[in-house]
């Protein structure tokens, strides 16, 4: 699946995640770092990725360490909007270890 389709799917489906669906939550939290990294590297879909992070941060099924990791990603996403596109490459890559 390409980045555009993945971002669109996350935007549509993440808010519908049931709090008791651990396997779906694991899948979302597994793919999210890759999407954020690719968006950071290409400079595409940055506002959509920030919206996905907002959905994840308020979702009642995402808690504990998962929520802490997402807060770190959101901080970096906010910083990225203020940086020129050439300096954003790799901004999110340091956060990948929080999910895998």
Backbone as a printed PyTorch tensor [residue, N CA C, xyz], in Angstrom:
tensor([[[  0.8450,  -1.1680,   0.0000],
         [  0.0000,   0.0000,   0.0000],
         [  0.8980,   1.2410,   0.0000]],

        [[  0.5330,   2.2380,  -0.7650],
         [  1.3270,   3.4580,  -0.8290],
         [  1.0220,   4.3650,   0.3680]],

        [[  1.8440,   5.3830,   0.5320],
         [  1.7260,   6.2780,   1.6780],
         [  0.3760,   6.9780,   1.7120]],

        [[ -0.0960,   7.4480,   0.5790],
         [ -1.3820,   8.1530,   0.5350],
         [ -2.5200,   7.2580,   1.0110]],

        [[ -2.5350,   6.0240,   0.5440],
         [ -3.5940,   5.0880,   0.9380],
         [ -3.5060,   4.7310,   2.4160]],

        [[ -2.2880,   4.5560,   2.9020],
         [ -2.0990,   4.2050,   4.3020],
         [ -2.5440,   5.3450,   5.2120]],

        [[ -2.1660,   6.5620,   4.8640],
         [ -2.5740,   7.7270,   5.6520],
         [ -4.0950,   7.8540,   5.6360]],

        [[ -4.7050,   7.7000,   4.4680],
         [ -6.1640,   7.7930,   4.3640],
         [ -6.8440,   6.7150,   5.2070]],

        [[ -6.3000,   5.5210,   5.1750],
         [ -6.8600,   4.4210,   5.9640],
         [ -6.7600,   4.7160,   7.4580]],

        [[ -5.6030,   5.1850,   7.8950],
         [ -5.4370,   5.5220,   9.3090],
         [ -6.3920,   6.6340,   9.7340]],

        [[ -6.5330,   7.6470,   8.9000],
         [ -7.4490,   8.7430,   9.2240],
         [ -8.8820,   8.2560,   9.3580]],

        [[ -9.2480,   7.3230,   8.5130],
         [-10.6190,   6.8170,   8.5150],
         [-10.8580,   5.7890,   9.6260]],

        [[ -9.9050,   4.8840,   9.8110],
         [-10.1400,   3.7250,  10.6720],
         [ -9.7150,   3.8950,  12.1260]],

        [[ -8.6680,   4.6360,  12.4030],
         [ -8.1810,   4.7480,  13.7740],
         [ -9.2460,   5.2480,  14.7530]],

        [[-10.0430,   6.2470,  14.3880],
         [-11.0800,   6.6820,  15.3310],
         [-12.1320,   5.5960,  15.6210]],

        [[-12.2460,   4.6080,  14.7490],
         [-13.2270,   3.5460,  14.9210],
         [-12.7010,   2.3620,  15.7230]],

        [[-11.4420,   2.4070,  16.1270],
         [-10.8230,   1.3160,  16.8680],
         [-11.5820,   1.0580,  18.1670]],

        [[-11.9520,  -0.1920,  18.3780],
         [-12.6130,  -0.5760,  19.6280],
         [-11.5600,  -0.7470,  20.7150]],

        [[-11.8830,  -0.3360,  21.9080],
         [-10.9130,  -0.3720,  22.9930],
         [-10.4860,  -1.7940,  23.3560]],

        [[-11.3100,  -2.7780,  23.0640],
         [-10.9730,  -4.1660,  23.4090],
         [-10.3430,  -4.9380,  22.2470]],

        [[-10.0120,  -4.2730,  21.1700],
         [ -9.4360,  -4.9380,  20.0020],
         [ -7.9120,  -4.7830,  20.0230]],

        [[ -7.2620,  -5.6280,  20.8050],
         [ -5.8130,  -5.5370,  20.9950],
         [ -5.0340,  -5.7880,  19.7140]],

        [[ -5.4970,  -6.7080,  18.8880],
         [ -4.7470,  -7.0100,  17.6610],
         [ -4.8010,  -5.8380,  16.6720]],

        [[ -5.9380,  -5.1890,  16.5560],
         [ -6.0290,  -4.0230,  15.6680],
         [ -5.1810,  -2.8770,  16.2090]],

        [[ -5.2240,  -2.6730,  17.5250],
         [ -4.4140,  -1.6130,  18.1250],
         [ -2.9320,  -1.8820,  17.8830]],

        [[ -2.5170,  -3.1200,  18.0480],
         [ -1.1150,  -3.4740,  17.8050],
         [ -0.7330,  -3.1980,  16.3570]],

        [[ -1.6270,  -3.4980,  15.4350],
         [ -1.3500,  -3.2500,  14.0160],
         [ -1.2120,  -1.7520,  13.7480]],

        [[ -2.0990,  -0.9470,  14.3070],
         [ -2.0000,   0.5000,  14.1270],
         [ -0.7000,   1.0320,  14.7040]],

        [[ -0.3610,   0.6080,  15.9070],
         [  0.8490,   1.1050,  16.5550],
         [  2.1180,   0.5870,  15.8820]],

        [[  1.9890,  -0.5030,  15.1450],
         [  3.1220,  -1.0230,  14.3940],
         [  3.3610,  -0.2210,  13.1040]],

        [[  2.2860,   0.1320,  12.4230],
         [  2.4190,   0.8270,  11.1360],
         [  2.6390,   2.3330,  11.3130]],

        [[  2.1650,   2.8800,  12.4010],
         [  2.2450,   4.3240,  12.5970],
         [  3.6630,   4.8840,  12.5090]],

        [[  4.6810,   4.2930,  13.1210],
         [  6.0370,   4.8460,  12.9950],
         [  6.5410,   4.8760,  11.5560]],

        [[  6.2120,   3.8490,  10.7890],
         [  6.6400,   3.8240,   9.3840],
         [  5.9870,   4.9460,   8.5980]],

        [[  4.7190,   5.1670,   8.8450],
         [  4.0010,   6.2360,   8.1580],
         [  4.5780,   7.5930,   8.5400]],

        [[  4.8300,   7.7820,   9.8290],
         [  5.3880,   9.0510,  10.2840],
         [  6.7820,   9.2820,   9.7060]],

        [[  7.5770,   8.2440,   9.6730],
         [  8.9260,   8.3710,   9.1220],
         [  8.8670,   8.7210,   7.6450]],

        [[  8.0250,   8.0150,   6.8880],
         [  7.9340,   8.2920,   5.4470],
         [  7.3900,   9.6850,   5.1880]],

        [[  6.4100,  10.1060,   5.9750],
         [  5.8750,  11.4580,   5.8070],
         [  6.9520,  12.4930,   6.1070]],

        [[  7.7430,  12.2340,   7.1290],
         [  8.8290,  13.1380,   7.4910],
         [  9.8700,  13.2200,   6.3840]],

        [[ 10.2290,  12.0760,   5.8320],
         [ 11.2600,  12.0300,   4.7880],
         [ 10.8000,  12.7020,   3.4990]],

        [[  9.5180,  12.5480,   3.1640],
         [  9.0180,  13.1030,   1.9100],
         [  8.4270,  14.4960,   2.0650]],

        [[  8.0770,  14.8640,   3.2940],
         [  7.4230,  16.1470,   3.5170],
         [  5.9630,  16.1400,   3.0990]],

        [[  5.4170,  14.9560,   2.8470],
         [  4.0320,  14.8340,   2.3910],
         [  3.1380,  14.3550,   3.5280]],

        [[  1.8870,  14.7910,   3.5170],
         [  0.8580,  14.3420,   4.4540],
         [  1.1900,  14.6850,   5.9030]],

        [[  1.9450,  15.7380,   6.1210],
         [  2.3450,  16.0930,   7.4760],
         [  1.1550,  16.4960,   8.3370]],

        [[  0.2440,  17.2870,   7.7930],
         [ -0.9230,  17.6860,   8.5910],
         [ -1.8340,  16.4900,   8.8490]],

        [[ -1.9370,  15.5810,   7.8850],
         [ -2.7270,  14.3690,   8.1000],
         [ -2.1140,  13.5130,   9.2050]],

        [[ -0.8020,  13.4080,   9.2060],
         [ -0.1230,  12.6230,  10.2470],
         [ -0.3110,  13.2560,  11.6150]],

        [[ -0.3140,  14.5680,  11.6650],
         [ -0.5560,  15.2320,  12.9410],
         [ -1.9930,  14.9640,  13.4100]],

        [[ -2.9310,  14.9050,  12.4830],
         [ -4.3110,  14.5850,  12.8260],
         [ -4.4180,  13.1420,  13.3210]],

        [[ -3.7110,  12.2200,  12.6840],
         [ -3.6950,  10.8220,  13.1250],
         [ -3.1640,  10.7420,  14.5540]],

        [[ -2.0960,  11.4660,  14.8320],
         [ -1.5530,  11.4800,  16.1880],
         [ -2.5620,  12.0310,  17.1810]],

        [[ -3.2840,  13.0600,  16.7960],
         [ -4.3050,  13.6250,  17.6830],
         [ -5.3810,  12.5960,  17.9880]],

        [[ -5.8190,  11.8670,  16.9660],
         [ -6.7990,  10.8020,  17.1840],
         [ -6.2620,   9.7600,  18.1630]],

        [[ -5.0120,   9.3610,  17.9560],
         [ -4.4260,   8.3290,  18.8020],
         [ -4.2790,   8.8160,  20.2470]],

        [[ -3.9200,  10.0720,  20.4220],
         [ -3.7220,  10.6080,  21.7710],
         [ -5.0080,  10.6820,  22.5810]],

        [[ -6.1270,  10.8620,  21.9270],
         [ -7.3820,  10.9580,  22.6700],
         [ -8.1480,   9.6360,  22.6870]],

        [[ -7.6400,   8.6360,  22.0030],
         [ -8.3490,   7.3610,  21.9350],
         [ -8.2560,   6.6460,  23.2840]],

        [[ -9.3940,   6.2070,  23.8260],
         [ -9.3810,   5.5510,  25.1410],
         [ -8.6810,   4.1910,  25.1570]],

        [[ -8.4630,   3.5840,  24.0100],
         [ -7.8130,   2.2830,  23.9500],
         [ -6.3010,   2.3550,  23.9520]],

        [[ -5.7590,   3.5430,  23.7910],
         [ -4.3040,   3.7130,  23.7720],
         [ -3.9060,   4.3440,  25.1010]],

        [[ -3.1230,   3.6040,  25.8570],
         [ -2.7970,   4.0150,  27.2210],
         [ -1.3320,   3.7450,  27.5490]],

        [[ -0.9310,   4.1480,  28.7300],
         [  0.3750,   3.8020,  29.2830],
         [  1.5450,   4.2140,  28.4180]],

        [[  2.4590,   3.2490,  28.2090],
         [  3.6730,   3.5080,  27.4320],
         [  3.3610,   3.9000,  25.9970]],

        [[  2.2850,   3.3530,  25.4440],
         [  1.8930,   3.6940,  24.0670],
         [  1.5730,   5.1850,  23.9780]],

        [[  0.8650,   5.6760,  24.9600],
         [  0.4870,   7.0820,  24.9810],
         [  1.7060,   7.9790,  25.1730]],

        [[  2.6210,   7.5580,  26.0280],
         [  3.8470,   8.3140,  26.2430],
         [  4.6420,   8.4380,  24.9460]],

        [[  4.7680,   7.3220,  24.2220],
         [  5.4910,   7.3430,  22.9530],
         [  4.8090,   8.2640,  21.9440]],

        [[  3.4970,   8.2370,  21.8970],
         [  2.7720,   9.0920,  20.9610],
         [  2.9430,  10.5690,  21.3050]],

        [[  2.9900,  10.8760,  22.5740],
         [  3.2070,  12.2830,  22.9650],
         [  4.5640,  12.7780,  22.4570]],

        [[  5.5610,  11.9220,  22.5030],
         [  6.8790,  12.3050,  21.9830],
         [  6.8070,  12.5420,  20.4760]],

        [[  6.0670,  11.6920,  19.7720],
         [  5.9010,  11.8710,  18.3210],
         [  5.1780,  13.1760,  18.0240]],

        [[  4.1570,  13.4910,  18.8110],
         [  3.3910,  14.7060,  18.5500],
         [  4.2580,  15.9440,  18.7540]],

        [[  5.1050,  15.9130,  19.7460],
         [  6.0230,  17.0420,  19.9640],
         [  6.9020,  17.2410,  18.7320]],

        [[  7.4480,  16.1450,  18.1970],
         [  8.2870,  16.2360,  17.0050],
         [  7.4830,  16.6980,  15.7950]],

        [[  6.2460,  16.2660,  15.6790],
         [  5.3990,  16.6690,  14.5520],
         [  5.1260,  18.1680,  14.6090]],

        [[  4.9060,  18.6980,  15.8060],
         [  4.7080,  20.1330,  15.9490],
         [  5.9490,  20.9090,  15.5720]],

        [[  7.1060,  20.3940,  15.9580],
         [  8.3650,  21.0440,  15.5880],
         [  8.5680,  21.0140,  14.0850]],

        [[  8.1760,  19.9240,  13.4610],
         [  8.4140,  19.7560,  12.0410],
         [  7.6580,  20.7980,  11.2160]],

        [[  6.4980,  21.2190,  11.6440],
         [  5.7410,  22.2130,  10.8910],
         [  6.4590,  23.5650,  10.8570]],

        [[  7.3180,  23.8050,  11.8240],
         [  8.0210,  25.0780,  11.8840],
         [  9.3760,  25.0420,  11.1850]],

        [[  9.7930,  23.8740,  10.7070],
         [ 11.0990,  23.7330,  10.0730],
         [ 10.9840,  23.7540,   8.5580]],

        [[ 12.0030,  24.2430,   7.8650],
         [ 12.0030,  24.1200,   6.4090],
         [ 12.0150,  22.6410,   6.0190]],

        [[ 11.4560,  22.3130,   4.8890],
         [ 11.3250,  20.9150,   4.4630],
         [ 12.6690,  20.1980,   4.4100]],

        [[ 13.7270,  20.8860,   4.0750],
         [ 15.0260,  20.2230,   3.9430],
         [ 15.5960,  19.7770,   5.2800]],

        [[ 15.1240,  20.3390,   6.3830],
         [ 15.6750,  19.9600,   7.6800],
         [ 14.8270,  18.9140,   8.3920]],

        [[ 13.7200,  18.5060,   7.8090],
         [ 12.8290,  17.5830,   8.5030],
         [ 13.2020,  16.1260,   8.2960]],

        [[ 14.0500,  15.8110,   7.3420],
         [ 14.3730,  14.4160,   7.0800],
         [ 14.9700,  13.7760,   8.3220]],

        [[ 14.4030,  12.6570,   8.7180],
         [ 14.9040,  11.9130,   9.8600],
         [ 14.4290,  12.4340,  11.2020]],

        [[ 13.5550,  13.4270,  11.2370],
         [ 13.1060,  13.9960,  12.5040],
         [ 12.4040,  12.9630,  13.3700]],

        [[ 11.6350,  12.0690,  12.7420],
         [ 10.8890,  11.0790,  13.5020],
         [ 11.6590,   9.7840,  13.7330]],

        [[ 12.7290,   9.5400,  13.0510],
         [ 13.3590,   8.2270,  13.1050],
         [ 13.8570,   7.8690,  14.4930]],

        [[ 14.2140,   8.8120,  15.3050],
         [ 14.6880,   8.5140,  16.6590],
         [ 13.5750,   7.9660,  17.5320]],

        [[ 12.3350,   8.1400,  17.1530],
         [ 11.2050,   7.6760,  17.9490],
         [ 10.7470,   6.2670,  17.5690]],

        [[ 11.3100,   5.6930,  16.5200],
         [ 10.8860,   4.3600,  16.0890],
         [ 11.0820,   3.3050,  17.1630]],

        [[ 12.1360,   3.4230,  17.9410],
         [ 12.4110,   2.4200,  18.9720],
         [ 11.3440,   2.3980,  20.0650]],

        [[ 10.5370,   3.4120,  20.1620],
         [  9.4900,   3.4320,  21.1720],
         [  8.3450,   2.4800,  20.8250]],

        [[  8.2380,   2.0830,  19.5650],
         [  7.1280,   1.2460,  19.1420],
         [  7.5460,  -0.1830,  18.8140]],

        [[  8.7820,  -0.4110,  18.4640],
         [  9.1930,  -1.7630,  18.0350],
         [ 10.0850,  -2.4190,  19.0550]]])
